[in-house]
PDB file of C-alpha atoms in Angstrom:
ATOM      1  CA  UNK M  55      73.191 105.481 171.484  1.00 88.00           C
ATOM      2  CA  UNK M  56      72.280 109.168 171.360  1.00 92.00           C
ATOM      3  CA  UNK M  57      69.493 110.915 169.397  1.00 92.00           C
ATOM      4  CA  UNK M  58      70.595 112.331 166.059  1.00 93.00           C
ATOM      5  CA  UNK M  59      67.796 114.924 166.110  1.00 93.00           C
ATOM      6  CA  UNK M  60      64.227 115.338 167.360  1.00 94.00           C
ATOM      7  CA  UNK M  61      62.949 112.818 164.803  1.00 96.00           C
ATOM      8  CA  UNK M  62      65.140 109.976 166.091  1.00 97.00           C
ATOM      9  CA  UNK M  63      62.895 107.081 167.078  1.00 98.00           C
ATOM     10  CA  UNK M  64      62.901 103.243 167.248  1.00 98.00           C
ATOM     11  CA  UNK M  65      59.507 102.811 165.577  1.00 98.00           C
ATOM     12  CA  UNK M  66      59.637 103.830 161.929  1.00 98.00           C
ATOM     13  CA  UNK M  67      61.792 101.660 159.725  1.00 98.00           C
ATOM     14  CA  UNK M  68      61.848  98.826 157.201  1.00 98.00           C
ATOM     15  CA  UNK M  69      62.909  95.223 157.606  1.00 98.00           C
ATOM     16  CA  UNK M  70      64.975  94.260 154.576  1.00 98.00           C
ATOM     17  CA  UNK M  71      66.355  90.940 153.420  1.00 99.00           C
ATOM     18  CA  UNK M  72      70.098  90.520 153.968  1.00 98.00           C
ATOM     19  CA  UNK M  73      71.558  88.147 151.349  1.00 98.00           C
ATOM     20  CA  UNK M  74      74.786  87.815 153.359  1.00 98.00           C
ATOM     21  CA  UNK M  75      72.908  86.609 156.448  1.00 98.00           C
ATOM     22  CA  UNK M  76      70.834  84.154 154.410  1.00 98.00           C
ATOM     23  CA  UNK M  77      73.849  82.722 152.600  1.00 99.00           C
ATOM     24  CA  UNK M  78      75.884  82.419 155.812  1.00 99.00           C
ATOM     25  CA  UNK M  79      73.144  80.778 157.864  1.00 98.00           C
ATOM     26  CA  UNK M  80      71.658  78.760 155.014  1.00 98.00           C
ATOM     27  CA  UNK M  81      74.993  77.332 153.873  1.00 98.00           C
ATOM     28  CA  UNK M  82      75.933  76.086 157.332  1.00 98.00           C
ATOM     29  CA  UNK M  83      72.455  74.673 157.909  1.00 98.00           C
ATOM     30  CA  UNK M  84      72.479  72.805 154.587  1.00 98.00           C
ATOM     31  CA  UNK M  85      76.003  71.456 155.138  1.00 97.00           C
ATOM     32  CA  UNK M  86      75.039  70.189 158.585  1.00 96.00           C
ATOM     33  CA  UNK M  87      71.832  68.537 157.407  1.00 95.00           C
ATOM     34  CA  UNK M  88      73.412  67.185 154.227  1.00 96.00           C
ATOM     35  CA  UNK M  89      76.229  65.534 156.154  1.00 94.00           C
ATOM     36  CA  UNK M  90      73.958  63.636 158.550  1.00 91.00           C
ATOM     37  CA  UNK M  91      73.809  60.427 156.438  1.00 89.00           C
ATOM     38  CA  UNK M  92      77.610  60.244 156.549  1.00 85.00           C
ATOM     39  CA  UNK M  93      78.077  60.923 160.257  1.00 84.00           C
ATOM     40  CA  UNK M  94      79.208  57.834 162.158  1.00 82.00           C
ATOM     41  CA  UNK M  95      80.185  57.414 165.793  1.00 83.00           C
ATOM     42  CA  UNK M  96      79.587  59.300 169.020  1.00 89.00           C
ATOM     43  CA  UNK M  97      82.831  61.250 168.797  1.00 91.00           C
ATOM     44  CA  UNK M  98      81.452  63.718 166.226  1.00 93.00           C
ATOM     45  CA  UNK M  99      78.460  64.590 168.400  1.00 93.00           C
ATOM     46  CA  UNK M 100      80.737  64.887 171.430  1.00 95.00           C
ATOM     47  CA  UNK M 101      83.200  67.108 169.566  1.00 95.00           C
ATOM     48  CA  UNK M 102      80.453  69.396 168.285  1.00 95.00           C
ATOM     49  CA  UNK M 103      78.911  69.642 171.755  1.00 96.00           C
ATOM     50  CA  UNK M 104      82.236  70.513 173.418  1.00 98.00           C
ATOM     51  CA  UNK M 105      83.044  73.202 170.843  1.00 98.00           C
ATOM     52  CA  UNK M 106      79.522  74.598 171.150  1.00 98.00           C
ATOM     53  CA  UNK M 107      79.765  74.845 174.936  1.00 98.00           C
ATOM     54  CA  UNK M 108      83.206  76.472 174.841  1.00 98.00           C
ATOM     55  CA  UNK M 109      82.297  79.059 172.204  1.00 99.00           C
ATOM     56  CA  UNK M 110      78.856  79.867 173.622  1.00 98.00           C
ATOM     57  CA  UNK M 111      79.749  79.874 177.321  1.00 99.00           C
ATOM     58  CA  UNK M 112      83.313  81.187 177.452  1.00 99.00           C
ATOM     59  CA  UNK M 113      83.029  83.163 174.231  1.00 99.00           C
ATOM     60  CA  UNK M 114      79.543  84.512 173.637  1.00 99.00           C
ATOM     61  CA  UNK M 115      77.838  84.864 177.008  1.00 99.00           C
ATOM     62  CA  UNK M 116      80.986  85.670 179.023  1.00 99.00           C
ATOM     63  CA  UNK M 117      83.475  87.183 176.559  1.00 99.00           C
ATOM     64  CA  UNK M 118      81.181  89.165 174.276  1.00 99.00           C
ATOM     65  CA  UNK M 119      78.035  89.729 176.323  1.00 99.00           C
ATOM     66  CA  UNK M 120      79.055  90.101 179.955  1.00 99.00           C
ATOM     67  CA  UNK M 121      82.610  91.379 179.433  1.00 99.00           C
ATOM     68  CA  UNK M 122      82.930  93.356 176.186  1.00 98.00           C
ATOM     69  CA  UNK M 123      79.374  94.701 175.932  1.00 98.00           C
ATOM     70  CA  UNK M 124      78.306  95.170 179.559  1.00 98.00           C
ATOM     71  CA  UNK M 125      81.761  95.441 181.158  1.00 98.00           C
ATOM     72  CA  UNK M 126      80.379  93.577 184.177  1.00 99.00           C
ATOM     73  CA  UNK M 127      83.874  92.467 185.227  1.00 99.00           C
ATOM     74  CA  UNK M 128      87.497  93.059 184.266  1.00 99.00           C
ATOM     75  CA  UNK M 129      90.220  90.686 183.066  1.00 99.00           C
ATOM     76  CA  UNK M 130      93.767  91.003 181.716  1.00 98.00           C
ATOM     77  CA  UNK M 131      93.706  92.187 178.111  1.00 97.00           C
ATOM     78  CA  UNK M 132      95.222  88.944 176.769  1.00 98.00           C
ATOM     79  CA  UNK M 133      92.399  86.911 178.331  1.00 99.00           C
ATOM     80  CA  UNK M 134      89.749  89.362 177.160  1.00 99.00           C
ATOM     81  CA  UNK M 135      90.976  88.957 173.590  1.00 98.00           C
ATOM     82  CA  UNK M 136      90.857  85.159 173.812  1.00 99.00           C
ATOM     83  CA  UNK M 137      87.297  85.222 175.157  1.00 99.00           C
ATOM     84  CA  UNK M 138      86.128  87.693 172.511  1.00 99.00           C
ATOM     85  CA  UNK M 139      87.771  85.569 169.803  1.00 99.00           C
ATOM     86  CA  UNK M 140      85.911  82.513 171.095  1.00 99.00           C
ATOM     87  CA  UNK M 141      82.704  84.546 170.958  1.00 99.00           C
ATOM     88  CA  UNK M 142      83.426  85.465 167.354  1.00 99.00           C
ATOM     89  CA  UNK M 143      83.735  81.740 166.550  1.00 99.00           C
ATOM     90  CA  UNK M 144      80.039  81.346 167.408  1.00 99.00           C
ATOM     91  CA  UNK M 145      79.425  82.839 163.966  1.00 98.00           C
ATOM     92  CA  UNK M 146      77.034  85.709 164.723  1.00 98.00           C
ATOM     93  CA  UNK M 147      79.367  88.522 163.722  1.00 98.00           C
ATOM     94  CA  UNK M 148      82.463  90.476 164.636  1.00 98.00           C
ATOM     95  CA  UNK M 149      82.844  92.167 168.024  1.00 98.00           C
ATOM     96  CA  UNK M 150      81.995  95.675 166.806  1.00 98.00           C
ATOM     97  CA  UNK M 151      78.896  94.436 164.986  1.00 98.00           C
ATOM     98  CA  UNK M 152      77.789  92.509 168.056  1.00 98.00           C
ATOM     99  CA  UNK M 153      78.119  95.630 170.211  1.00 98.00           C
ATOM    100  CA  UNK M 154      76.032  97.606 167.693  1.00 98.00           C
ATOM    101  CA  UNK M 155      73.293  94.977 167.422  1.00 98.00           C
ATOM    102  CA  UNK M 156      73.061  94.671 171.192  1.00 98.00           C
ATOM    103  CA  UNK M 157      73.090  98.423 171.844  1.00 97.00           C
ATOM    104  CA  UNK M 158      70.486  99.389 169.249  1.00 98.00           C
ATOM    105  CA  UNK M 159      68.168  96.623 170.434  1.00 98.00           C
ATOM    106  CA  UNK M 160      68.499  97.706 174.061  1.00 97.00           C
ATOM    107  CA  UNK M 161      68.076 101.368 173.096  1.00 98.00           C
ATOM    108  CA  UNK M 162      64.862 100.522 171.237  1.00 98.00           C
ATOM    109  CA  UNK M 163      63.491  98.370 174.053  1.00 98.00           C
ATOM    110  CA  UNK M 164      63.962 101.160 176.603  1.00 97.00           C
ATOM    111  CA  UNK M 165      61.329 103.231 174.792  1.00 97.00           C
ATOM    112  CA  UNK M 166      57.615 102.832 175.471  1.00 97.00           C
ATOM    113  CA  UNK M 167      57.055 101.751 171.874  1.00 98.00           C
ATOM    114  CA  UNK M 168      59.476 100.379 169.287  1.00 98.00           C
ATOM    115  CA  UNK M 169      59.492  98.381 166.059  1.00 98.00           C
ATOM    116  CA  UNK M 170      58.499  94.748 166.598  1.00 97.00           C
ATOM    117  CA  UNK M 171      61.805  93.657 165.030  1.00 98.00           C
ATOM    118  CA  UNK M 172      63.533  94.591 168.298  1.00 98.00           C
ATOM    119  CA  UNK M 173      61.135  92.823 170.670  1.00 98.00           C
ATOM    120  CA  UNK M 174      60.271  89.462 169.043  1.00 97.00           C
ATOM    121  CA  UNK M 175      56.560  90.275 168.836  1.00 94.00           C
ATOM    122  CA  UNK M 176      55.860  88.727 165.446  1.00 96.00           C
ATOM    123  CA  UNK M 177      54.676  85.140 165.095  1.00 96.00           C
ATOM    124  CA  UNK M 178      57.564  82.731 165.443  1.00 97.00           C
ATOM    125  CA  UNK M 179      57.987  81.974 161.724  1.00 98.00           C
ATOM    126  CA  UNK M 180      58.263  85.613 160.722  1.00 98.00           C
ATOM    127  CA  UNK M 181      60.540  86.357 163.674  1.00 98.00           C
ATOM    128  CA  UNK M 182      62.857  83.526 162.564  1.00 98.00           C
ATOM    129  CA  UNK M 183      63.000  85.014 159.077  1.00 99.00           C
ATOM    130  CA  UNK M 184      63.569  88.538 160.327  1.00 98.00           C
ATOM    131  CA  UNK M 185      66.321  87.692 162.799  1.00 98.00           C
ATOM    132  CA  UNK M 186      68.269  85.130 160.800  1.00 98.00           C
ATOM    133  CA  UNK M 187      67.806  86.492 157.279  1.00 99.00           C
ATOM    134  CA  UNK M 188      67.084  90.213 157.544  1.00 98.00           C
ATOM    135  CA  UNK M 189      68.195  93.542 158.979  1.00 98.00           C
ATOM    136  CA  UNK M 190      66.259  96.648 159.994  1.00 98.00           C
ATOM    137  CA  UNK M 191      66.911 100.094 158.549  1.00 98.00           C
ATOM    138  CA  UNK M 192      65.426 102.763 160.795  1.00 98.00           C
ATOM    139  CA  UNK M 193      64.176 105.907 159.094  1.00 98.00           C
ATOM    140  CA  UNK M 194      65.625 108.075 161.854  1.00 97.00           C
ATOM    141  CA  UNK M 195      68.333 106.064 163.661  1.00 97.00           C
ATOM    142  CA  UNK M 196      70.351 107.229 166.658  1.00 97.00           C
ATOM    143  CA  UNK M 197      74.068 107.981 166.623  1.00 97.00           C
ATOM    144  CA  UNK M 198      76.075 104.916 167.592  1.00 95.00           C
ATOM    145  CA  UNK M 199      79.421 105.423 169.309  1.00 94.00           C
ATOM    146  CA  UNK M 200      81.697 102.647 170.593  1.00 94.00           C
ATOM    147  CA  UNK M 201      84.034 103.475 173.458  1.00 93.00           C
ATOM    148  CA  UNK M 202      87.388 104.508 172.031  1.00 92.00           C
ATOM    149  CA  UNK M 203      89.526 101.787 173.612  1.00 93.00           C
ATOM    150  CA  UNK M 204      87.470  99.166 171.759  1.00 96.00           C
ATOM    151  CA  UNK M 205      86.766 101.089 168.554  1.00 94.00           C
ATOM    152  CA  UNK M 206      90.429 101.800 167.771  1.00 95.00           C
ATOM    153  CA  UNK M 207      91.936  98.548 169.057  1.00 97.00           C
ATOM    154  CA  UNK M 208      93.661  96.836 166.086  1.00 98.00           C
ATOM    155  CA  UNK M 209      92.740  93.362 167.349  1.00 98.00           C
ATOM    156  CA  UNK M 210      88.991  94.047 167.481  1.00 98.00           C
ATOM    157  CA  UNK M 211      89.045  95.859 164.149  1.00 98.00           C
ATOM    158  CA  UNK M 212      90.847  92.881 162.611  1.00 98.00           C
ATOM    159  CA  UNK M 213      88.307  90.458 164.091  1.00 98.00           C
ATOM    160  CA  UNK M 214      85.485  92.605 162.728  1.00 98.00           C
ATOM    161  CA  UNK M 215      86.926  92.467 159.197  1.00 98.00           C
ATOM    162  CA  UNK M 216      87.692  88.745 159.263  1.00 99.00           C
ATOM    163  CA  UNK M 217      85.035  87.230 161.528  1.00 99.00           C
ATOM    164  CA  UNK M 218      83.788  84.768 158.900  1.00 98.00           C
ATOM    165  CA  UNK M 219      87.332  83.653 158.090  1.00 98.00           C
ATOM    166  CA  UNK M 220      88.109  82.924 161.737  1.00 98.00           C
ATOM    167  CA  UNK M 221      86.527  79.498 161.220  1.00 98.00           C
ATOM    168  CA  UNK M 222      89.314  78.434 158.837  1.00 98.00           C
ATOM    169  CA  UNK M 223      92.098  77.627 161.356  1.00 98.00           C
ATOM    170  CA  UNK M 224      89.665  75.552 163.411  1.00 98.00           C
ATOM    171  CA  UNK M 225      88.353  73.873 160.258  1.00 98.00           C
ATOM    172  CA  UNK M 226      91.908  72.902 159.278  1.00 98.00           C
ATOM    173  CA  UNK M 227      92.511  71.318 162.682  1.00 98.00           C
ATOM    174  CA  UNK M 228      89.210  69.447 162.516  1.00 97.00           C
ATOM    175  CA  UNK M 229      89.935  68.181 159.011  1.00 97.00           C
ATOM    176  CA  UNK M 230      93.341  66.921 160.107  1.00 97.00           C
ATOM    177  CA  UNK M 231      91.786  65.146 163.070  1.00 94.00           C
ATOM    178  CA  UNK M 232      88.709  63.595 161.523  1.00 92.00           C
ATOM    179  CA  UNK M 233      88.116  64.641 157.934  1.00 93.00           C
ATOM    180  CA  UNK M 234      85.097  66.362 156.430  1.00 94.00           C
ATOM    181  CA  UNK M 235      82.606  64.939 158.932  1.00 93.00           C
ATOM    182  CA  UNK M 236      84.417  66.680 161.787  1.00 95.00           C
ATOM    183  CA  UNK M 237      84.444  69.919 159.789  1.00 97.00           C
ATOM    184  CA  UNK M 238      80.736  69.614 158.969  1.00 96.00           C
ATOM    185  CA  UNK M 239      79.688  69.362 162.604  1.00 96.00           C
ATOM    186  CA  UNK M 240      82.584  71.112 164.295  1.00 97.00           C
ATOM    187  CA  UNK M 241      81.939  74.178 162.123  1.00 98.00           C
ATOM    188  CA  UNK M 242      78.656  74.178 160.189  1.00 98.00           C
ATOM    189  CA  UNK M 243      76.533  72.140 162.580  1.00 97.00           C
ATOM    190  CA  UNK M 244      77.793  74.135 165.535  1.00 98.00           C
ATOM    191  CA  UNK M 245      77.139  77.492 163.843  1.00 98.00           C
ATOM    192  CA  UNK M 246      73.658  76.502 162.637  1.00 98.00           C
ATOM    193  CA  UNK M 247      72.683  75.236 166.100  1.00 98.00           C
ATOM    194  CA  UNK M 248      74.145  78.272 167.857  1.00 98.00           C
ATOM    195  CA  UNK M 249      72.435  80.830 165.627  1.00 98.00           C
ATOM    196  CA  UNK M 250      69.101  79.028 165.715  1.00 98.00           C
ATOM    197  CA  UNK M 251      69.290  78.508 169.468  1.00 98.00           C
ATOM    198  CA  UNK M 252      70.277  82.123 170.136  1.00 98.00           C
ATOM    199  CA  UNK M 253      67.303  83.405 168.159  1.00 98.00           C
ATOM    200  CA  UNK M 254      64.893  80.860 169.675  1.00 98.00           C
ATOM    201  CA  UNK M 255      65.792  81.612 173.291  1.00 97.00           C
ATOM    202  CA  UNK M 256      65.423  85.318 172.487  1.00 97.00           C
ATOM    203  CA  UNK M 257      61.920  84.762 171.136  1.00 98.00           C
ATOM    204  CA  UNK M 258      60.781  82.739 174.153  1.00 98.00           C
ATOM    205  CA  UNK M 259      62.515  85.053 176.649  1.00 98.00           C
ATOM    206  CA  UNK M 260      60.465  88.004 175.354  1.00 98.00           C
ATOM    207  CA  UNK M 261      57.121  86.191 175.094  1.00 97.00           C
ATOM    208  CA  UNK M 262      56.793  83.404 177.682  1.00 96.00           C
ATOM    209  CA  UNK M 263      58.044  82.508 181.129  1.00 97.00           C
ATOM    210  CA  UNK M 264      58.218  83.972 184.621  1.00 97.00           C
ATOM    211  CA  UNK M 265      58.859  87.543 185.738  1.00 97.00           C
ATOM    212  CA  UNK M 266      60.211  88.735 189.069  1.00 96.00           C
ATOM    213  CA  UNK M 267      60.883  92.269 187.877  1.00 97.00           C
ATOM    214  CA  UNK M 268      59.020  94.880 185.845  1.00 97.00           C
ATOM    215  CA  UNK M 269      60.682  97.774 184.006  1.00 98.00           C
ATOM    216  CA  UNK M 270      58.355 100.772 183.776  1.00 97.00           C
ATOM    217  CA  UNK M 271      58.222 102.526 180.435  1.00 97.00           C
ATOM    218  CA  UNK M 272      59.916  99.761 178.447  1.00 98.00           C
ATOM    219  CA  UNK M 273      58.477  98.449 175.192  1.00 97.00           C
ATOM    220  CA  UNK M 274      59.007  94.828 176.209  1.00 97.00           C
ATOM    221  CA  UNK M 275      59.716  92.811 179.337  1.00 97.00           C
ATOM    222  CA  UNK M 276      62.161  89.937 179.619  1.00 98.00           C
ATOM    223  CA  UNK M 277      61.101  86.571 181.025  1.00 98.00           C
ATOM    224  CA  UNK M 278      62.991  83.939 182.985  1.00 98.00           C
ATOM    225  CA  UNK M 279      62.831  80.431 181.510  1.00 98.00           C
ATOM    226  CA  UNK M 280      63.337  77.909 184.335  1.00 96.00           C
ATOM    227  CA  UNK M 281      64.842  74.629 183.201  1.00 95.00           C
ATOM    228  CA  UNK M 282      66.893  76.157 180.387  1.00 98.00           C
ATOM    229  CA  UNK M 283      69.740  77.724 182.373  1.00 98.00           C
ATOM    230  CA  UNK M 284      72.227  74.941 181.638  1.00 98.00           C
ATOM    231  CA  UNK M 285      71.373  74.722 177.945  1.00 97.00           C
ATOM    232  CA  UNK M 286      71.622  78.499 177.426  1.00 98.00           C
ATOM    233  CA  UNK M 287      74.716  79.113 179.584  1.00 98.00           C
ATOM    234  CA  UNK M 288      72.559  81.250 181.887  1.00 98.00           C
ATOM    235  CA  UNK M 289      71.065  83.488 179.190  1.00 98.00           C
ATOM    236  CA  UNK M 290      67.570  82.105 179.883  1.00 98.00           C
ATOM    237  CA  UNK M 291      67.348  84.272 183.043  1.00 98.00           C
ATOM    238  CA  UNK M 292      66.382  87.170 180.830  1.00 98.00           C
ATOM    239  CA  UNK M 293      64.041  88.939 183.243  1.00 98.00           C
ATOM    240  CA  UNK M 294      66.966  89.142 185.661  1.00 98.00           C
ATOM    241  CA  UNK M 295      69.136  90.525 182.868  1.00 98.00           C
ATOM    242  CA  UNK M 296      66.601  93.222 181.988  1.00 98.00           C
ATOM    243  CA  UNK M 297      66.488  94.208 185.660  1.00 98.00           C
ATOM    244  CA  UNK M 298      70.280  94.145 186.181  1.00 98.00           C
ATOM    245  CA  UNK M 299      71.854  94.450 182.701  1.00 98.00           C
ATOM    246  CA  UNK M 300      75.368  95.132 183.983  1.00 98.00           C
ATOM    247  CA  UNK M 301      75.504  92.154 186.342  1.00 99.00           C
ATOM    248  CA  UNK M 302      78.000  89.370 185.627  1.00 99.00           C
ATOM    249  CA  UNK M 303      75.585  86.969 187.326  1.00 99.00           C
ATOM    250  CA  UNK M 304      72.357  86.301 185.424  1.00 99.00           C
ATOM    251  CA  UNK M 305      71.029  83.505 187.628  1.00 98.00           C
ATOM    252  CA  UNK M 306      69.948  84.797 191.042  1.00 96.00           C
ATOM    253  CA  UNK M 307      70.523  82.151 193.682  1.00 92.00           C
ATOM    254  CA  UNK M 308      71.762  78.581 193.457  1.00 93.00           C
ATOM    255  CA  UNK M 309      68.496  77.290 191.987  1.00 95.00           C
ATOM    256  CA  UNK M 310      68.945  79.426 188.874  1.00 98.00           C
ATOM    257  CA  UNK M 311      71.658  77.574 186.978  1.00 98.00           C
ATOM    258  CA  UNK M 312      74.100  79.928 185.273  1.00 99.00           C
ATOM    259  CA  UNK M 313      77.196  78.303 183.695  1.00 99.00           C
ATOM    260  CA  UNK M 314      78.436  81.697 182.532  1.00 99.00           C
ATOM    261  CA  UNK M 315      78.591  82.837 186.157  1.00 99.00           C
ATOM    262  CA  UNK M 316      80.361  79.607 187.121  1.00 99.00           C
ATOM    263  CA  UNK M 317      83.043  80.453 184.566  1.00 99.00           C
ATOM    264  CA  UNK M 318      83.381  84.020 185.874  1.00 99.00           C
ATOM    265  CA  UNK M 319      83.674  82.637 189.411  1.00 99.00           C
ATOM    266  CA  UNK M 320      86.441  80.298 188.263  1.00 99.00           C
ATOM    267  CA  UNK M 321      88.300  83.256 186.775  1.00 99.00           C
ATOM    268  CA  UNK M 322      87.906  85.100 190.083  1.00 99.00           C
ATOM    269  CA  UNK M 323      89.353  82.159 192.030  1.00 99.00           C
ATOM    270  CA  UNK M 324      92.302  82.056 189.617  1.00 99.00           C
ATOM    271  CA  UNK M 325      92.883  85.770 190.088  1.00 98.00           C
ATOM    272  CA  UNK M 326      91.947  86.506 186.469  1.00 99.00           C
ATOM    273  CA  UNK M 327      88.742  88.497 187.063  1.00 99.00           C
ATOM    274  CA  UNK M 328      87.988  91.418 189.342  1.00 98.00           C
ATOM    275  CA  UNK M 329      85.705  94.478 189.560  1.00 98.00           C
ATOM    276  CA  UNK M 330      82.840  92.005 189.290  1.00 99.00           C
ATOM    277  CA  UNK M 331      79.387  93.563 189.274  1.00 98.00           C
ATOM    278  CA  UNK M 332      76.402  91.692 190.733  1.00 98.00           C
ATOM    279  CA  UNK M 333      72.872  92.739 191.763  1.00 97.00           C
ATOM    280  CA  UNK M 334      74.181  93.377 195.279  1.00 96.00           C
ATOM    281  CA  UNK M 335      76.603  96.126 194.266  1.00 96.00           C
ATOM    282  CA  UNK M 336      74.809  97.714 191.304  1.00 97.00           C
ATOM    283  CA  UNK M 337      72.984 101.046 191.769  1.00 94.00           C
ATOM    284  CA  UNK M 338      69.207 101.232 191.998  1.00 93.00           C
ATOM    285  CA  UNK M 339      67.165 101.923 188.863  1.00 94.00           C
ATOM    286  CA  UNK M 340      64.063 104.102 189.165  1.00 93.00           C
ATOM    287  CA  UNK M 341      62.130 102.160 186.546  1.00 96.00           C
ATOM    288  CA  UNK M 342      62.737  98.753 188.167  1.00 97.00           C
ATOM    289  CA  UNK M 343      59.874  97.257 190.196  1.00 96.00           C
ATOM    290  CA  UNK M 344      59.866  94.002 192.115  1.00 95.00           C
ATOM    291  CA  UNK M 345      56.762  91.918 191.395  1.00 93.00           C
ATOM    292  CA  UNK M 346      55.766  90.563 194.794  1.00 70.00           C
ATOM    293  CA  UNK M 347      54.849  86.894 194.837  1.00 55.00           C
TER     294      UNK M 347
END
């Protein structure tokens, strides 16, 4: 993100309803809830849980967040594409859109003041509505530029155009294996839970919890949420992430459970990941302060 002109700022703007977001989220939520009376057996819950873990851990937190967005480690291109595709299956958006949403939020948060849309400072009901049903249009936005190797890659451009339709091959497999109930919770239930959970952990991680680090001059601080590392694939260590955004390891030390880091470590052991960045080998940041005690 770079300033467009001297008026570029992250404060002035309007939050507007996005019908596409509402229809996407609302449809999957209604399908999941409406199918509950017809769900029988433990296998549906198990299937939904396994798919959720794979797409969130391998896809979202590792493939999209730590690899594509932060480039905190390197993998062969074929593996990178698989991980990004799994991240797209989470149902939040295509890879280029996810980079934009992440970058403009981080750009806004690095200012002393920014619009509350970017920092989860509204009461929880309004924040839910804003994040899952709306978008923000800044009056004076920055210029957004994606690195060329990603922006022009045919695979990522194709995923961006078809991200909603990427559910169809998986839905066909689920229908063949277990009928509509498997589709309802292997697709809609999983997407509704993932989107709601992603927003909810973001709200808590910017309002409550524990801080080890302080970032001077930032509009908001991240918080660590002990006890939620396993459930969030390591994303609950958000204060650590604010302090070391380009680290592949979000949990610092063995007590801070980070399944995303476990997966990266497995890739390293298999010889499929290198150039791994951690707090130990990242450069110092002038604005970062350690909060003693």
